[in-house]
XYZ file of C-alpha atoms in Angstrom:
185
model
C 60.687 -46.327 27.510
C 61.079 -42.348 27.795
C 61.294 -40.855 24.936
C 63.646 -37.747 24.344
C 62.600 -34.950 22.649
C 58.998 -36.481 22.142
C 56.511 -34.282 21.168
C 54.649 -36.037 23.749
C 52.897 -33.228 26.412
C 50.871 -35.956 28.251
C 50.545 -39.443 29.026
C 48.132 -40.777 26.705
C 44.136 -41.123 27.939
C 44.209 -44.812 28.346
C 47.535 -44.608 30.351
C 45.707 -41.962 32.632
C 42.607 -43.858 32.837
C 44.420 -46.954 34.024
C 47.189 -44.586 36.031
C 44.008 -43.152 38.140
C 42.444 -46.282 38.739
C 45.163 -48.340 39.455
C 45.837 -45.660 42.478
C 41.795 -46.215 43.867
C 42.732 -49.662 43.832
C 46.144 -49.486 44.934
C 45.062 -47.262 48.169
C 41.626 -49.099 48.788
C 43.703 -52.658 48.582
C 46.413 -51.149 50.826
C 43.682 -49.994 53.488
C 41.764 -53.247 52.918
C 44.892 -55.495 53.892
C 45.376 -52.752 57.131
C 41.993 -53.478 58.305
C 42.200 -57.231 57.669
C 45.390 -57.651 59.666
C 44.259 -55.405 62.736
C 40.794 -56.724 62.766
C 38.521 -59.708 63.832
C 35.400 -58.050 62.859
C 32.647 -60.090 61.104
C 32.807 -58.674 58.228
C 36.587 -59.647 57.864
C 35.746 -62.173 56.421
C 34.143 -61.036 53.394
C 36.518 -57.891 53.088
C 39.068 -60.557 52.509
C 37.261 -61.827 49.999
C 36.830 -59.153 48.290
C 40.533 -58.102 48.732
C 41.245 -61.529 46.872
C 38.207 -60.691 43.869
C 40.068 -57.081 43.269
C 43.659 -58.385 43.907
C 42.831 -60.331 40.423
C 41.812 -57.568 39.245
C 44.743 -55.718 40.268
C 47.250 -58.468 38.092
C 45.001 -58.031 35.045
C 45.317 -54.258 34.893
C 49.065 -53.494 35.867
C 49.542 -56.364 33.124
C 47.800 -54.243 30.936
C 49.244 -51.376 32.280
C 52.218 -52.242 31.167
C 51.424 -53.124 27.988
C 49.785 -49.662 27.600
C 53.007 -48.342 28.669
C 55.454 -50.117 26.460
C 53.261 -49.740 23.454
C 52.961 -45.897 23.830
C 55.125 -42.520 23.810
C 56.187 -40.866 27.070
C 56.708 -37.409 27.685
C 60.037 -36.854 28.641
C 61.480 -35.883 31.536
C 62.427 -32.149 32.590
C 65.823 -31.003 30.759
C 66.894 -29.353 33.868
C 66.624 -32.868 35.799
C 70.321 -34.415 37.059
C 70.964 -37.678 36.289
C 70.457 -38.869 39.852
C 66.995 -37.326 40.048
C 66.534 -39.039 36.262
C 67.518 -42.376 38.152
C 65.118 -42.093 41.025
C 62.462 -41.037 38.901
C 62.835 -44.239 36.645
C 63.718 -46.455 39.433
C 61.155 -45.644 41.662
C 58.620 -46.278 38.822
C 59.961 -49.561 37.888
C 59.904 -50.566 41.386
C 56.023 -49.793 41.890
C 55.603 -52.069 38.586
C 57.124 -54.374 40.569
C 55.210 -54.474 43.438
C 51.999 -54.242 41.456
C 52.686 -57.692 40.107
C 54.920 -59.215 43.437
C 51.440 -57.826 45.623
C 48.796 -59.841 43.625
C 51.001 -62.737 42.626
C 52.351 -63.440 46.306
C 48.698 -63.346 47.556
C 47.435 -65.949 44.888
C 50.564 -68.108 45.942
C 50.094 -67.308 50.055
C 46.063 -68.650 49.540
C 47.459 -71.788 47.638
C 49.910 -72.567 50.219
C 47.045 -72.152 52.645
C 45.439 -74.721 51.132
C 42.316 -72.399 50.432
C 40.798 -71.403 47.333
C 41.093 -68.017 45.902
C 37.718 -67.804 43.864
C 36.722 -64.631 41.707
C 33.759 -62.705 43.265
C 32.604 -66.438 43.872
C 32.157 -67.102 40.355
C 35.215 -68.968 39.665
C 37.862 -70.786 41.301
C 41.639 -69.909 39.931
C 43.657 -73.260 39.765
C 46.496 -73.653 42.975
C 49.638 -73.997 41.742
C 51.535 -74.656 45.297
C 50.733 -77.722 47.265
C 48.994 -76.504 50.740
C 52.693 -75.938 53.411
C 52.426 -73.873 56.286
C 55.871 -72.993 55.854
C 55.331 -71.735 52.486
C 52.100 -70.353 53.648
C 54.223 -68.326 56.435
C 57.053 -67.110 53.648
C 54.473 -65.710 51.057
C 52.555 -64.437 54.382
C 55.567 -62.330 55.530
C 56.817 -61.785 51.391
C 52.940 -60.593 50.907
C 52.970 -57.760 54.046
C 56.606 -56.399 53.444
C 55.805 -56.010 49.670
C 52.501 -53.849 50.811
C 54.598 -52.139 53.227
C 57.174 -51.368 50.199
C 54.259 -50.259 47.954
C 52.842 -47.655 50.544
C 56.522 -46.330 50.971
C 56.926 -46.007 46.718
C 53.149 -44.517 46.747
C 54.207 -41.654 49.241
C 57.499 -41.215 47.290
C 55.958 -41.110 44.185
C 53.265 -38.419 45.329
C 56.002 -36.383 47.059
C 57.777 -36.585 43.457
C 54.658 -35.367 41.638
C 53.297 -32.172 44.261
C 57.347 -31.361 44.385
C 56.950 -31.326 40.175
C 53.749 -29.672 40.567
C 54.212 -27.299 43.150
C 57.571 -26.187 43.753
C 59.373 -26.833 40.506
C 56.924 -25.813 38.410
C 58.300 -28.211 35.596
C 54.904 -29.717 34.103
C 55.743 -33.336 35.013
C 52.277 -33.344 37.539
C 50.140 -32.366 34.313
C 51.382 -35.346 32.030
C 48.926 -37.543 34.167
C 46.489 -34.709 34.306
C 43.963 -33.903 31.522
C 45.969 -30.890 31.040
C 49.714 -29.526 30.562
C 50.554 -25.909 30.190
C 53.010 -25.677 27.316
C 56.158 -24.437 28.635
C 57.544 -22.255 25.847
């Protein structure tokens, strides 16, 4: 997936494009599902509604994410990286991946075991799968909240990772998802 010695300075504009968005949705899906579990407001309700509309959302664009990713050039990684820094770096991104599809995909799976429909925006209903179990339900419940609890702990790691690139090493990996990098000659 990386490529070394690419020519590559930046992430391309569609993988920034998605990168950015992805990370509104990520962090307004992570507060919505906060709210939702600490709350018996009204408006719950429909917040968890929309949480479902742009959790569909969420699967269609890390799909295509990914296939953004795999189908274009990297930059690569800092020379002056060590191998276990090279490891975190690529394991903590193929980890978020992860929970990008696990989040969405354990949701759609908790409402079916629910027995309640998980409808798009109220347009459209998506098909259940799972035949309505409480115990199921109560598996994908607890499967669902760890995985968002995982995802908020990669989010902070991977921002750590990207101000330490940016502002203590210097190294050029924070603008590869910026419109900018600085050649480093």
């Amino acid at each position: 997936m990386n490529n070394s010695g690419s020519s590559v300075i930046r992430y391309s504009l569609s993988a920034r494009i998605l990168h950015w968005g992805m990370a509104a949705l990520v962090f307004s899906m992570l507060f919505a599902g906060l709210l939702m579990v600490r709350s018996l407001e009204p408006w719950q309700p429909t917040l968890l509604s929309m949480h479902k509309s742009f959790g569909i959302i969420a699967f269609v664009a890390v799909v295509f994410r990914i296939a953004v990713r795999l189908m274009s050039a990297a930059p690569s990684l800092p020379a002056g990286l060590s191998g276990l820094q090279r490891l975190i770096a690529r394991g903590s991104h193929l980890l978020l991946y992860v929970a990008m599809i696990v989040l969405p995909v354990s949701g759609y799976l908790m409402q079916n075991a629910a027995g309640r429909p998980l409808t798009f925006f109220g347009q459209f209903a998506m098909p259940p799968v799972l035949p309505t179990s409480l115990d199921t339900y109560g598996l994908l419940r607890e499967v669902h909240g760890l995985m968002a609890l995982g995802l908020m702990g990669l989010v902070l790691l991977h921002i750590a990772g990207a101000l330490y690139h940016g502002w203590v090493r210097k190294d050029g990996v924070l603008q590869t998802m910026l419109s900018y990098r600085r050649d480093q000659h």
